[in-house]
């Protein structure tokens, strides 16, 4: 992949070799503020790091337009948008944001090759989408029970139901990605595997800190 132009890249950190750019607290990338700092640590070395904001935007838009894959991407985007409101208050929100972006990028990269999915893969994508939807719903429900921004964030990631839904979503999304990887070129498969390996650096979402 070609290197991104100088400036802040899609994950909110300076592009390789550029020491002048900095992360915007308002979020001039797909990861705002403190989420960008985490994303820079986790996703450095993946195909996401060398993409500009514009190129990743185009990739994600293409992924959302693909049947079945697009449904999962839209749900991940909905989850990410919600937790981004809490990025400055709670680390678990930042982990969810980075994970959601990494998975959206991976699905979209796989969908870009335009391979037709079979019935089994459609079922896996539907299961992944449902698991992400359930995770989003429990995050919203649990965050509404807290007191203030920090309280709301704390409430959801210590909730047993949330921990269960997070583990399920991770599992279903990975199974769907692995199925799609069977249809693509080796180079693309290696790029996605690297993203999955790097996101393992995030503390397990199904465990309490």
PDB file of N, CA and C in Angstrom, residues 33 48 52 69 75-77 97 178 188 207:
ATOM      1  N   UNK A  33      -9.600  12.580  19.913  1.00  0.00           N
ATOM      2  CA  UNK A  33      -8.855  12.791  21.152  1.00  0.00           C
ATOM      3  C   UNK A  33      -8.101  11.607  21.679  1.00  0.00           C
ATOM      4  N   UNK A  48      -4.392   0.360   8.061  1.00  0.00           N
ATOM      5  CA  UNK A  48      -5.125   1.551   8.469  1.00  0.00           C
ATOM      6  C   UNK A  48      -4.189   2.724   8.743  1.00  0.00           C
ATOM      7  N   UNK A  52      -5.012   7.852   4.480  1.00  0.00           N
ATOM      8  CA  UNK A  52      -5.444   9.196   4.854  1.00  0.00           C
ATOM      9  C   UNK A  52      -6.896   9.135   5.295  1.00  0.00           C
ATOM     10  N   UNK A  69     -22.346  -7.281   4.256  1.00  0.00           N
ATOM     11  CA  UNK A  69     -21.171  -6.660   4.867  1.00  0.00           C
ATOM     12  C   UNK A  69     -21.511  -5.251   5.327  1.00  0.00           C
ATOM     13  N   UNK A  75     -23.745  -0.984  11.664  1.00  0.00           N
ATOM     14  CA  UNK A  75     -23.972  -1.209  13.095  1.00  0.00           C
ATOM     15  C   UNK A  75     -22.709  -0.899  13.904  1.00  0.00           C
ATOM     16  N   UNK A  76     -21.558  -1.256  13.368  1.00  0.00           N
ATOM     17  CA  UNK A  76     -20.295  -0.909  14.034  1.00  0.00           C
ATOM     18  C   UNK A  76     -20.112   0.606  14.093  1.00  0.00           C
ATOM     19  N   UNK A  77     -20.492   1.278  13.014  1.00  0.00           N
ATOM     20  CA  UNK A  77     -20.391   2.735  12.993  1.00  0.00           C
ATOM     21  C   UNK A  77     -21.332   3.363  14.026  1.00  0.00           C
ATOM     22  N   UNK A  97     -14.182   2.057  20.589  1.00  0.00           N
ATOM     23  CA  UNK A  97     -14.077   2.901  19.404  1.00  0.00           C
ATOM     24  C   UNK A  97     -12.999   2.388  18.457  1.00  0.00           C
ATOM     25  N   UNK A 178     -13.144 -14.119   9.289  1.00  0.00           N
ATOM     26  CA  UNK A 178     -12.357 -15.278   8.882  1.00  0.00           C
ATOM     27  C   UNK A 178     -12.992 -15.990   7.700  1.00  0.00           C
ATOM     28  N   UNK A 188      -4.286  -9.501   0.870  1.00  0.00           N
ATOM     29  CA  UNK A 188      -5.387  -8.910   1.642  1.00  0.00           C
ATOM     30  C   UNK A 188      -5.616  -9.688   2.929  1.00  0.00           C
ATOM     31  N   UNK A 207     -13.515  -8.808  29.961  1.00  0.00           N
ATOM     32  CA  UNK A 207     -12.980  -8.903  31.311  1.00  0.00           C
ATOM     33  C   UNK A 207     -12.981  -7.536  31.994  1.00  0.00           C
TER      34      UNK A 207
END
